[in-house]
Amino acid sequence: MGENTTERPATWLDGPLAPVPDETGARDLEVTGALPPELTGRYFRNGPNPRPGEPSRHWFSGHGMIHGVRLRDGRAEWYRNRWVRTESFVHGTSFVRDDLTFDRRAVQANTHVIPHAGKIWALVEAGFPYEVTPELETVGACDFGGRLTTAMTAHPKEDPVTGELLFFGYGVFEPYLTFHRLAADGTLAESREVEVPGPTMMHDFAITENHVVWLDLPVVFDLDLALSGTTGMPYVWDDAYGARLGVMRRDGTAEVAWYEIDPCYVFHVGNAHEDAAGRVVVDGARYRPENFGALWGDIGGTVDPATGAARSQSASLHRWVLDPATGRAAEESIDDRGVEFPTHDDTRTGREHRYLYTVGGGSIVKYDLRGQGTSAHDFGEDAHVGEAVFVPAEGARAEDEGWLLSIVTREAASDLLVLDAADLSHTATVRLPRRVPAGFHGSWIPDARSGA
Ligand SMILES: [Fe+2]
């Protein structure tokens, strides 16, 4: 809060981000346009939602609340929202124990919600995954029979061919980074420590058919800042840390190959693949150092005063090509417009993709990476547009044959928008019974994947 301003809520407790005070639900929602009958399943979306009166020192803090919309046979059967009932939510249990170890059940499971192996997981990168039911009741935390000894990222990657769920945990103490693999049946099949120089904040990663790609970037944990208690997210930009992408064979048959890149931060990867020459191609939403500083300051982290004056918060789409023949990374900007939350057709995760979908400036922006440029569906500057989740059509032949689902919020009202992904035309609008705060990530969960 500025020292000379009158008291008003922090940026992340006001406007489109403002939390809602309670859990509600409604049936038989109003639909305009025509919902494709094959969209039968659930759209779940997670985000931080502090309880009324609860202090929140950072945009990324606040108990996880999942908003769910049930679609079936062309109708929108219900909406409901539920907090994820973690140990922290129910009992107020502290994440940091007296002996300075961490209780990974005492987290705010507020970042993503995904299906895997017939279960639905609410995720936050500090803790264990929390299972929720298709009706959004909390089942509980899972450490896979005691075998998971680190946190679990909120951005696991499911291999579309093997059905395995690849993920990692990063920590503020060693081991700083651990790779994990769930078999297609949901059992924890492998955990492997990976060496990085320090406690980097690793929000996302990428996979290819044969590799995992690590983002070892210069936003690192600061112990003094943590002990000072002045921020909920004690991570700072550290020029001395450097910036690297690491390519690790999934089968563990080689050391990690590290590639130096220009300093930046990446919260979100779009996708990655191996090209015909054996190079690893990674697309992501890249923050320049000065943009990261401004963003981090605005959302309740600390900020370097030398760079924090800028108020440009945008990331932009960027491509890195990692060549094992030269040991070098080539990088290029895909576009300079400000976008975030890149998504793709999940049936192509780790494989070559033609399209990426992003949001920015009140629009859903589609990138055709084969040179056809960009297209956008503009909802207007007054609209907050949530992550666009791609759902492939049954029997789709073209990569963009399917729909994009996104929650769009204007002032006190929110809609679930369904667009045709091919041309971004409007397909249907589901009027939600309440405003849904701008949150983080979500998934389309077809009935066959929900365990229902
Ligand atoms: Fe994220």
GROMACS .gro file of C-alpha atoms and ligand atoms in nm:
model
  453
    1MET     CA    1   0.000   0.000   0.000
    2GLY     CA    2   0.132   0.342  -0.086
    3GLU     CA    3   0.218   0.538   0.228
    4ASN     CA    4   0.022   0.848   0.124
    5THR     CA    5  -0.289   0.683  -0.010
    6THR     CA    6  -0.608   0.627   0.179
    7GLU     CA    7  -0.666   0.269   0.287
    8ARG     CA    8  -0.812   0.054   0.014
    9PRO     CA    9  -0.786  -0.314  -0.056
   10ALA     CA   10  -0.469  -0.451  -0.208
   11THR     CA   11  -0.485  -0.493  -0.584
   12TRP     CA   12  -0.551  -0.863  -0.547
   13LEU     CA   13  -0.847  -0.811  -0.312
   14ASP     CA   14  -1.023  -0.556  -0.530
   15GLY     CA   15  -1.186  -0.545  -0.872
   16PRO     CA   16  -1.189  -0.866  -1.075
   17LEU     CA   17  -0.965  -1.043  -0.825
   18ALA     CA   18  -1.182  -0.970  -0.522
   19PRO     CA   19  -1.275  -1.289  -0.337
   20VAL     CA   20  -1.633  -1.406  -0.287
   21PRO     CA   21  -1.754  -1.456   0.071
   22ASP     CA   22  -1.927  -1.792   0.052
   23GLU     CA   23  -2.011  -2.119  -0.121
   24THR     CA   24  -2.321  -2.129  -0.339
   25GLY     CA   25  -2.473  -2.324  -0.623
   26ALA     CA   26  -2.745  -2.311  -0.886
   27ARG     CA   27  -2.910  -2.550  -1.129
   28ASP     CA   28  -3.027  -2.523  -1.489
   29LEU     CA   29  -2.819  -2.225  -1.588
   30GLU     CA   30  -2.923  -1.985  -1.861
   31VAL     CA   31  -2.750  -2.057  -2.191
   32THR     CA   32  -2.737  -1.837  -2.499
   33GLY     CA   33  -2.616  -1.986  -2.824
   34ALA     CA   34  -2.593  -2.363  -2.852
   35LEU     CA   35  -2.378  -2.576  -2.622
   36PRO     CA   36  -2.231  -2.867  -2.820
   37PRO     CA   37  -2.390  -3.185  -2.674
   38GLU     CA   38  -2.055  -3.362  -2.679
   39LEU     CA   39  -1.932  -3.112  -2.420
   40THR     CA   40  -2.048  -3.345  -2.144
   41GLY     CA   41  -1.833  -3.315  -1.838
   42ARG     CA   42  -1.714  -3.052  -1.597
   43TYR     CA   43  -1.518  -2.732  -1.625
   44PHE     CA   44  -1.335  -2.675  -1.297
   45ARG     CA   45  -1.126  -2.370  -1.224
   46ASN     CA   46  -0.915  -2.298  -0.916
   47GLY     CA   47  -0.791  -1.975  -0.760
   48PRO     CA   48  -0.704  -1.811  -0.429
   49ASN     CA   49  -1.005  -1.690  -0.233
   50PRO     CA   50  -0.927  -1.567   0.118
   51ARG     CA   51  -1.212  -1.612   0.364
   52PRO     CA   52  -1.385  -1.294   0.476
   53GLY     CA   53  -1.164  -1.107   0.720
   54GLU     CA   54  -0.868  -1.331   0.658
   55PRO     CA   55  -0.542  -1.145   0.597
   56SER     CA   56  -0.384  -1.188   0.255
   57ARG     CA   57  -0.036  -1.055   0.195
   58HIS     CA   58   0.006  -1.170  -0.160
   59TRP     CA   59  -0.209  -1.237  -0.462
   60PHE     CA   60  -0.089  -1.597  -0.459
   61SER     CA   61  -0.213  -1.655  -0.105
   62GLY     CA   62  -0.566  -1.736  -0.003
   63HIS     CA   63  -0.743  -2.069   0.032
   64GLY     CA   64  -0.810  -2.248  -0.292
   65MET     CA   65  -1.166  -2.220  -0.420
   66ILE     CA   66  -1.281  -2.425  -0.715
   67HIS     CA   67  -1.564  -2.301  -0.935
   68GLY     CA   68  -1.731  -2.583  -1.125
   69VAL     CA   69  -1.977  -2.588  -1.413
   70ARG     CA   70  -2.146  -2.914  -1.512
   71LEU     CA   71  -2.240  -2.942  -1.881
   72ARG     CA   72  -2.441  -3.231  -2.022
   73ASP     CA   73  -2.613  -3.292  -2.355
   74GLY     CA   74  -2.633  -2.928  -2.449
   75ARG     CA   75  -2.743  -2.805  -2.108
   76ALA     CA   76  -2.561  -2.637  -1.821
   77GLU     CA   77  -2.685  -2.848  -1.530
   78TRP     CA   78  -2.517  -2.676  -1.241
   79TYR     CA   79  -2.266  -2.432  -1.103
   80ARG     CA   80  -2.112  -2.458  -0.761
   81ASN     CA   81  -1.809  -2.324  -0.580
   82ARG     CA   82  -1.627  -2.490  -0.292
   83TRP     CA   83  -1.316  -2.416  -0.093
   84VAL     CA   84  -1.062  -2.695  -0.089
   85ARG     CA   85  -1.067  -2.818   0.270
   86THR     CA   86  -0.700  -2.851   0.346
   87GLU     CA   87  -0.557  -2.894   0.695
   88SER     CA   88  -0.484  -2.523   0.683
   89PHE     CA   89  -0.844  -2.439   0.591
   90VAL     CA   90  -1.012  -2.672   0.841
   91HIS     CA   91  -0.779  -2.657   1.140
   92GLY     CA   92  -0.565  -2.350   1.075
   93THR     CA   93  -0.259  -2.574   1.081
   94SER     CA   94   0.065  -2.390   1.010
   95PHE     CA   95   0.273  -2.482   0.705
   96VAL     CA   96   0.598  -2.426   0.896
   97ARG     CA   97   0.632  -2.651   1.199
   98ASP     CA   98   0.816  -2.552   1.515
   99ASP     CA   99   1.121  -2.752   1.403
  100LEU     CA  100   1.123  -2.555   1.074
  101THR     CA  101   1.009  -2.851   0.864
  102PHE     CA  102   0.703  -2.814   0.644
  103ASP     CA  103   0.360  -2.968   0.681
  104ARG     CA  104   0.271  -3.025   0.317
  105ARG     CA  105  -0.092  -3.089   0.404
  106ALA     CA  106  -0.119  -2.743   0.560
  107VAL     CA  107  -0.132  -2.551   0.234
  108GLN     CA  108  -0.377  -2.346   0.034
  109ALA     CA  109  -0.453  -2.569  -0.265
  110ASN     CA  110  -0.530  -2.274  -0.488
  111THR     CA  111  -0.354  -2.294  -0.824
  112HIS     CA  112  -0.479  -2.569  -1.054
  113VAL     CA  113  -0.721  -2.859  -1.073
  114ILE     CA  114  -0.655  -3.156  -1.300
  115PRO     CA  115  -0.782  -3.508  -1.366
  116HIS     CA  116  -0.553  -3.810  -1.368
  117ALA     CA  117  -0.613  -4.183  -1.332
  118GLY     CA  118  -0.979  -4.142  -1.237
  119LYS     CA  119  -0.913  -3.883  -0.968
  120ILE     CA  120  -0.930  -3.505  -0.956
  121TRP     CA  121  -0.648  -3.314  -0.788
  122ALA     CA  122  -0.638  -2.960  -0.652
  123LEU     CA  123  -0.280  -2.839  -0.663
  124VAL     CA  124  -0.048  -2.577  -0.522
  125GLU     CA  125   0.327  -2.591  -0.562
  126ALA     CA  126   0.408  -2.579  -0.190
  127GLY     CA  127   0.225  -2.893  -0.091
  128PHE     CA  128   0.079  -3.236  -0.150
  129PRO     CA  129  -0.206  -3.273  -0.397
  130TYR     CA  130  -0.560  -3.269  -0.254
  131GLU     CA  131  -0.819  -3.499  -0.405
  132VAL     CA  132  -1.164  -3.355  -0.469
  133THR     CA  133  -1.477  -3.532  -0.590
  134PRO     CA  134  -1.667  -3.457  -0.912
  135GLU     CA  135  -1.908  -3.267  -0.683
  136LEU     CA  136  -1.618  -3.063  -0.539
  137GLU     CA  137  -1.613  -3.216  -0.193
  138THR     CA  138  -1.262  -3.254  -0.052
  139VAL     CA  139  -1.137  -3.612  -0.003
  140GLY     CA  140  -0.798  -3.522   0.141
  141ALA     CA  141  -0.427  -3.486   0.081
  142CYS     CA  142  -0.226  -3.761  -0.084
  143ASP     CA  143   0.143  -3.851  -0.048
  144PHE     CA  144   0.114  -4.172  -0.253
  145GLY     CA  145   0.159  -4.406   0.038
  146GLY     CA  146   0.433  -4.197   0.196
  147ARG     CA  147   0.647  -4.206  -0.117
  148LEU     CA  148   0.606  -3.839  -0.209
  149THR     CA  149   0.849  -3.652   0.015
  150THR     CA  150   0.850  -3.317  -0.165
  151ALA     CA  151   0.585  -3.072  -0.273
  152MET     CA  152   0.409  -3.121  -0.607
  153THR     CA  153   0.402  -2.855  -0.874
  154ALA     CA  154   0.064  -2.717  -0.980
  155HIS     CA  155   0.166  -2.776  -1.343
  156PRO     CA  156   0.215  -3.150  -1.396
  157LYS     CA  157   0.226  -3.275  -1.753
  158GLU     CA  158   0.033  -3.579  -1.867
  159ASP     CA  159   0.198  -3.765  -2.153
  160PRO     CA  160  -0.081  -3.811  -2.410
  161VAL     CA  161   0.062  -4.142  -2.531
  162THR     CA  162   0.172  -4.318  -2.211
  163GLY     CA  163  -0.081  -4.164  -1.972
  164GLU     CA  164   0.197  -4.100  -1.721
  165LEU     CA  165   0.182  -3.782  -1.513
  166LEU     CA  166   0.523  -3.616  -1.494
  167PHE     CA  167   0.578  -3.354  -1.226
  168PHE     CA  168   0.832  -3.213  -0.984
  169GLY     CA  169   0.868  -3.060  -0.644
  170TYR     CA  170   1.091  -2.766  -0.569
  171GLY     CA  171   1.202  -2.660  -0.226
  172VAL     CA  172   1.374  -2.383  -0.037
  173PHE     CA  173   1.618  -2.631   0.118
  174GLU     CA  174   1.801  -2.918  -0.053
  175PRO     CA  175   1.704  -3.108  -0.252
  176TYR     CA  176   1.599  -2.797  -0.442
  177LEU     CA  177   1.445  -2.996  -0.726
  178THR     CA  178   1.302  -3.348  -0.751
  179PHE     CA  179   1.145  -3.510  -1.057
  180HIS     CA  180   0.852  -3.747  -1.009
  181ARG     CA  181   0.654  -3.975  -1.236
  182LEU     CA  182   0.309  -4.121  -1.176
  183ALA     CA  183   0.231  -4.430  -1.379
  184ALA     CA  184  -0.088  -4.424  -1.585
  185ASP     CA  185  -0.266  -4.603  -1.298
  186GLY     CA  186  -0.182  -4.319  -1.059
  187THR     CA  187   0.091  -4.488  -0.854
  188LEU     CA  188   0.415  -4.300  -0.785
  189ALA     CA  189   0.661  -4.495  -0.999
  190GLU     CA  190   0.975  -4.283  -0.974
  191SER     CA  191   1.138  -3.993  -0.788
  192ARG     CA  192   1.473  -3.854  -0.897
  193GLU     CA  193   1.673  -3.565  -0.751
  194VAL     CA  194   1.797  -3.304  -0.999
  195GLU     CA  195   2.085  -3.073  -0.919
  196VAL     CA  196   2.031  -2.697  -0.953
  197PRO     CA  197   2.252  -2.424  -0.798
  198GLY     CA  198   1.997  -2.286  -0.556
  199PRO     CA  199   1.636  -2.248  -0.442
  200THR     CA  200   1.489  -2.120  -0.768
  201MET     CA  201   1.114  -2.059  -0.787
  202MET     CA  202   1.008  -2.310  -1.049
  203HIS     CA  203   0.640  -2.268  -1.125
  204ASP     CA  204   0.622  -2.475  -1.443
  205PHE     CA  205   0.830  -2.701  -1.666
  206ALA     CA  206   0.791  -2.874  -2.001
  207ILE     CA  207   0.808  -3.224  -2.140
  208THR     CA  208   0.881  -3.371  -2.480
  209GLU     CA  209   0.850  -3.728  -2.600
  210ASN     CA  210   1.187  -3.821  -2.448
  211HIS     CA  211   1.284  -3.531  -2.227
  212VAL     CA  212   1.191  -3.305  -1.940
  213VAL     CA  213   1.280  -2.934  -1.966
  214TRP     CA  214   1.372  -2.747  -1.647
  215LEU     CA  215   1.340  -2.369  -1.596
  216ASP     CA  216   1.630  -2.269  -1.371
  217LEU     CA  217   1.567  -1.895  -1.359
  218PRO     CA  218   1.686  -1.605  -1.143
  219VAL     CA  219   1.393  -1.569  -0.903
  220VAL     CA  220   1.518  -1.733  -0.586
  221PHE     CA  221   1.416  -1.785  -0.226
  222ASP     CA  222   1.550  -1.524   0.018
  223LEU     CA  223   1.578  -1.655   0.374
  224ASP     CA  224   1.624  -1.312   0.535
  225LEU     CA  225   1.315  -1.187   0.358
  226ALA     CA  226   1.123  -1.494   0.471
  227LEU     CA  227   1.225  -1.439   0.831
  228SER     CA  228   1.132  -1.070   0.810
  229GLY     CA  229   0.769  -1.165   0.755
  230THR     CA  230   0.710  -0.872   0.522
  231THR     CA  231   0.583  -1.072   0.227
  232GLY     CA  232   0.390  -1.389   0.170
  233MET     CA  233   0.622  -1.484  -0.117
  234PRO     CA  234   0.986  -1.440  -0.013
  235TYR     CA  235   1.142  -1.470  -0.357
  236VAL     CA  236   1.360  -1.205  -0.520
  237TRP     CA  237   1.522  -1.144  -0.855
  238ASP     CA  238   1.893  -1.233  -0.834
  239ASP     CA  239   2.107  -1.121  -1.129
  240ALA     CA  240   2.395  -1.335  -1.001
  241TYR     CA  241   2.194  -1.655  -1.032
  242GLY     CA  242   2.193  -1.662  -1.412
  243ALA     CA  243   1.932  -1.829  -1.630
  244ARG     CA  244   1.934  -2.178  -1.775
  245LEU     CA  245   1.706  -2.429  -1.937
  246GLY     CA  246   1.787  -2.792  -1.862
  247VAL     CA  247   1.713  -3.087  -2.087
  248MET     CA  248   1.690  -3.416  -1.900
  249ARG     CA  249   1.620  -3.754  -2.052
  250ARG     CA  250   1.303  -3.901  -1.908
  251ASP     CA  251   1.465  -4.245  -1.896
  252GLY     CA  252   1.753  -4.115  -1.683
  253THR     CA  253   2.025  -4.237  -1.919
  254ALA     CA  254   2.217  -3.908  -1.936
  255GLU     CA  255   2.313  -3.609  -1.727
  256VAL     CA  256   2.100  -3.296  -1.756
  257ALA     CA  257   2.221  -3.073  -2.042
  258TRP     CA  258   2.203  -2.708  -1.939
  259TYR     CA  259   2.162  -2.420  -2.184
  260GLU     CA  260   2.238  -2.060  -2.089
  261ILE     CA  261   1.964  -1.817  -2.191
  262ASP     CA  262   1.905  -1.444  -2.161
  263PRO     CA  263   1.780  -1.363  -1.809
  264CYS     CA  264   1.402  -1.376  -1.781
  265TYR     CA  265   1.125  -1.533  -1.580
  266VAL     CA  266   0.866  -1.778  -1.707
  267PHE     CA  267   0.562  -1.869  -1.503
  268HIS     CA  268   0.403  -2.067  -1.783
  269VAL     CA  269   0.524  -2.285  -2.066
  270GLY     CA  270   0.300  -2.321  -2.369
  271ASN     CA  271   0.438  -2.651  -2.495
  272ALA     CA  272   0.763  -2.813  -2.607
  273HIS     CA  273   0.870  -3.075  -2.856
  274GLU     CA  274   1.169  -3.235  -3.027
  275ASP     CA  275   1.220  -3.132  -3.388
  276ALA     CA  276   1.350  -3.348  -3.671
  277ALA     CA  277   1.707  -3.236  -3.599
  278GLY     CA  278   1.686  -3.351  -3.236
  279ARG     CA  279   1.661  -2.999  -3.100
  280VAL     CA  280   1.423  -2.921  -2.815
  281VAL     CA  281   1.181  -2.638  -2.892
  282VAL     CA  282   1.018  -2.462  -2.596
  283ASP     CA  283   0.747  -2.197  -2.618
  284GLY     CA  284   0.656  -1.993  -2.312
  285ALA     CA  285   0.528  -1.664  -2.175
  286ARG     CA  286   0.847  -1.473  -2.096
  287TYR     CA  287   0.889  -1.179  -1.857
  288ARG     CA  288   1.178  -0.946  -1.910
  289PRO     CA  289   1.356  -0.868  -1.581
  290GLU     CA  290   1.199  -0.521  -1.555
  291ASN     CA  291   0.850  -0.655  -1.623
  292PHE     CA  292   0.889  -0.926  -1.365
  293GLY     CA  293   0.994  -0.668  -1.106
  294ALA     CA  294   0.687  -0.456  -1.166
  295LEU     CA  295   0.454  -0.753  -1.160
  296TRP     CA  296   0.606  -0.891  -0.842
  297GLY     CA  297   0.579  -0.557  -0.666
  298ASP     CA  298   0.217  -0.510  -0.763
  299ILE     CA  299   0.107  -0.849  -0.645
  300GLY     CA  300   0.261  -0.828  -0.302
  301GLY     CA  301   0.613  -0.955  -0.345
  302THR     CA  302   0.917  -0.740  -0.310
  303VAL     CA  303   1.055  -0.535  -0.591
  304ASP     CA  304   1.391  -0.393  -0.682
  305PRO     CA  305   1.341  -0.013  -0.668
  306ALA     CA  306   1.571   0.025  -0.967
  307THR     CA  307   1.337  -0.166  -1.189
  308GLY     CA  308   1.008  -0.145  -1.008
  309ALA     CA  309   0.908   0.195  -1.140
  310ALA     CA  310   0.788   0.040  -1.461
  311ARG     CA  311   0.430  -0.072  -1.451
  312SER     CA  312   0.436  -0.294  -1.753
  313GLN     CA  313   0.334  -0.632  -1.623
  314SER     CA  314   0.314  -0.829  -1.938
  315ALA     CA  315   0.481  -1.141  -2.049
  316SER     CA  316   0.503  -1.217  -2.420
  317LEU     CA  317   0.533  -1.536  -2.618
  318HIS     CA  318   0.889  -1.651  -2.676
  319ARG     CA  319   1.060  -1.952  -2.831
  320TRP     CA  320   1.383  -2.119  -2.722
  321VAL     CA  321   1.549  -2.379  -2.944
  322LEU     CA  322   1.800  -2.594  -2.756
  323ASP     CA  323   2.051  -2.763  -2.983
  324PRO     CA  324   2.248  -3.056  -2.840
  325ALA     CA  325   2.490  -3.036  -3.135
  326THR     CA  326   2.612  -2.691  -3.031
  327GLY     CA  327   2.515  -2.680  -2.665
  328ARG     CA  328   2.353  -2.344  -2.731
  329ALA     CA  329   2.007  -2.196  -2.705
  330ALA     CA  330   1.867  -1.984  -2.985
  331GLU     CA  331   1.581  -1.760  -2.882
  332GLU     CA  332   1.329  -1.548  -3.060
  333SER     CA  333   1.026  -1.344  -2.968
  334ILE     CA  334   0.712  -1.492  -3.122
  335ASP     CA  335   0.512  -1.174  -3.067
  336ASP     CA  336   0.541  -0.864  -2.850
  337ARG     CA  337   0.186  -0.830  -2.731
  338GLY     CA  338   0.123  -0.885  -2.362
  339VAL     CA  339  -0.030  -1.227  -2.299
  340GLU     CA  340  -0.028  -1.498  -2.033
  341PHE     CA  341  -0.175  -1.842  -1.953
  342PRO     CA  342  -0.067  -2.014  -2.276
  343THR     CA  343  -0.262  -2.333  -2.345
  344HIS     CA  344  -0.263  -2.594  -2.620
  345ASP     CA  345  -0.438  -2.911  -2.724
  346ASP     CA  346  -0.338  -3.142  -2.439
  347THR     CA  347  -0.341  -3.442  -2.671
  348ARG     CA  348  -0.023  -3.285  -2.815
  349THR     CA  349   0.162  -3.218  -2.492
  350GLY     CA  350   0.531  -3.276  -2.559
  351ARG     CA  351   0.465  -3.308  -2.932
  352GLU     CA  352   0.477  -3.051  -3.206
  353HIS     CA  353   0.192  -2.804  -3.186
  354ARG     CA  354   0.070  -2.555  -3.438
  355TYR     CA  355  -0.154  -2.347  -3.214
  356LEU     CA  356  -0.124  -2.180  -2.879
  357TYR     CA  357  -0.407  -1.999  -2.703
  358THR     CA  358  -0.342  -1.713  -2.462
  359VAL     CA  359  -0.525  -1.432  -2.286
  360GLY     CA  360  -0.436  -1.064  -2.265
  361GLY     CA  361  -0.592  -0.719  -2.287
  362GLY     CA  362  -0.951  -0.839  -2.260
  363SER     CA  363  -0.900  -1.090  -2.541
  364ILE     CA  364  -0.838  -1.454  -2.616
  365VAL     CA  365  -0.545  -1.454  -2.857
  366LYS     CA  366  -0.473  -1.753  -3.081
  367TYR     CA  367  -0.128  -1.804  -3.229
  368ASP     CA  368  -0.074  -2.002  -3.546
  369LEU     CA  369   0.294  -2.089  -3.525
  370ARG     CA  370   0.310  -2.199  -3.888
  371GLY     CA  371   0.323  -1.841  -4.001
  372GLN     CA  372  -0.044  -1.758  -4.023
  373GLY     CA  373  -0.008  -1.504  -3.743
  374THR     CA  374  -0.253  -1.427  -3.469
  375SER     CA  375  -0.625  -1.391  -3.433
  376ALA     CA  376  -0.822  -1.267  -3.137
  377HIS     CA  377  -1.167  -1.262  -2.983
  378ASP     CA  378  -1.196  -0.930  -2.806
  379PHE     CA  379  -1.432  -0.912  -2.510
  380GLY     CA  380  -1.358  -0.545  -2.446
  381GLU     CA  381  -1.123  -0.366  -2.213
  382ASP     CA  382  -1.370  -0.392  -1.926
  383ALA     CA  383  -1.367  -0.772  -1.940
  384HIS     CA  384  -1.139  -0.992  -1.736
  385VAL     CA  385  -1.075  -1.302  -1.943
  386GLY     CA  386  -0.962  -1.619  -1.772
  387GLU     CA  387  -0.734  -1.891  -1.907
  388ALA     CA  388  -0.875  -2.046  -2.225
  389VAL     CA  389  -0.892  -2.424  -2.195
  390PHE     CA  390  -0.898  -2.614  -2.526
  391VAL     CA  391  -1.133  -2.910  -2.561
  392PRO     CA  392  -1.084  -3.118  -2.876
  393ALA     CA  393  -1.392  -3.216  -3.075
  394GLU     CA  394  -1.468  -3.587  -3.100
  395GLY     CA  395  -1.277  -3.730  -3.393
  396ALA     CA  396  -1.104  -3.398  -3.457
  397ARG     CA  397  -0.881  -3.397  -3.763
  398ALA     CA  398  -0.743  -3.044  -3.743
  399GLU     CA  399  -0.553  -2.944  -3.431
  400ASP     CA  400  -0.787  -2.652  -3.368
  401GLU     CA  401  -1.108  -2.847  -3.420
  402GLY     CA  402  -1.272  -2.802  -3.083
  403TRP     CA  403  -1.369  -2.537  -2.832
  404LEU     CA  404  -1.214  -2.290  -2.594
  405LEU     CA  405  -1.367  -2.253  -2.248
  406SER     CA  406  -1.300  -1.941  -2.043
  407ILE     CA  407  -1.465  -1.757  -1.757
  408VAL     CA  408  -1.516  -1.393  -1.850
  409THR     CA  409  -1.598  -1.143  -1.576
  410ARG     CA  410  -1.737  -0.791  -1.609
  411GLU     CA  411  -1.798  -0.603  -1.286
  412ALA     CA  412  -2.048  -0.812  -1.088
  413ALA     CA  413  -2.125  -1.079  -1.350
  414SER     CA  414  -1.941  -1.377  -1.489
  415ASP     CA  415  -2.005  -1.607  -1.783
  416LEU     CA  416  -1.854  -1.931  -1.900
  417LEU     CA  417  -1.776  -1.861  -2.265
  418VAL     CA  418  -1.750  -2.133  -2.526
  419LEU     CA  419  -1.573  -2.032  -2.848
  420ASP     CA  420  -1.509  -2.230  -3.163
  421ALA     CA  421  -1.132  -2.273  -3.150
  422ALA     CA  422  -1.096  -2.276  -3.527
  423ASP     CA  423  -1.216  -1.922  -3.590
  424LEU     CA  424  -1.273  -1.792  -3.234
  425SER     CA  425  -1.641  -1.735  -3.311
  426HIS     CA  426  -1.895  -1.743  -3.033
  427THR     CA  427  -2.055  -2.082  -2.969
  428ALA     CA  428  -2.235  -2.041  -2.637
  429THR     CA  429  -2.250  -1.839  -2.318
  430VAL     CA  430  -2.343  -1.988  -1.982
  431ARG     CA  431  -2.455  -1.720  -1.739
  432LEU     CA  432  -2.308  -1.801  -1.399
  433PRO     CA  433  -2.518  -1.717  -1.094
  434ARG     CA  434  -2.248  -1.506  -0.936
  435ARG     CA  435  -1.929  -1.318  -1.009
  436VAL     CA  436  -1.633  -1.553  -1.027
  437PRO     CA  437  -1.307  -1.390  -0.919
  438ALA     CA  438  -1.025  -1.391  -1.169
  439GLY     CA  439  -0.828  -1.698  -1.070
  440PHE     CA  440  -0.558  -1.920  -1.206
  441HIS     CA  441  -0.593  -2.250  -1.387
  442GLY     CA  442  -0.859  -2.502  -1.470
  443SER     CA  443  -0.942  -2.812  -1.670
  444TRP     CA  444  -1.217  -2.961  -1.877
  445ILE     CA  445  -1.292  -3.299  -1.721
  446PRO     CA  446  -1.494  -3.530  -1.947
  447ASP     CA  447  -1.713  -3.777  -1.758
  448ALA     CA  448  -1.483  -4.064  -1.849
  449ARG     CA  449  -1.200  -3.894  -1.661
  450SER     CA  450  -1.378  -3.773  -1.348
  451GLY     CA  451  -1.417  -4.105  -1.172
  452ALA     CA  452  -1.790  -4.023  -1.144
  453FE      FE  453   0.040  -2.128  -1.303
   0.00000   0.00000   0.00000
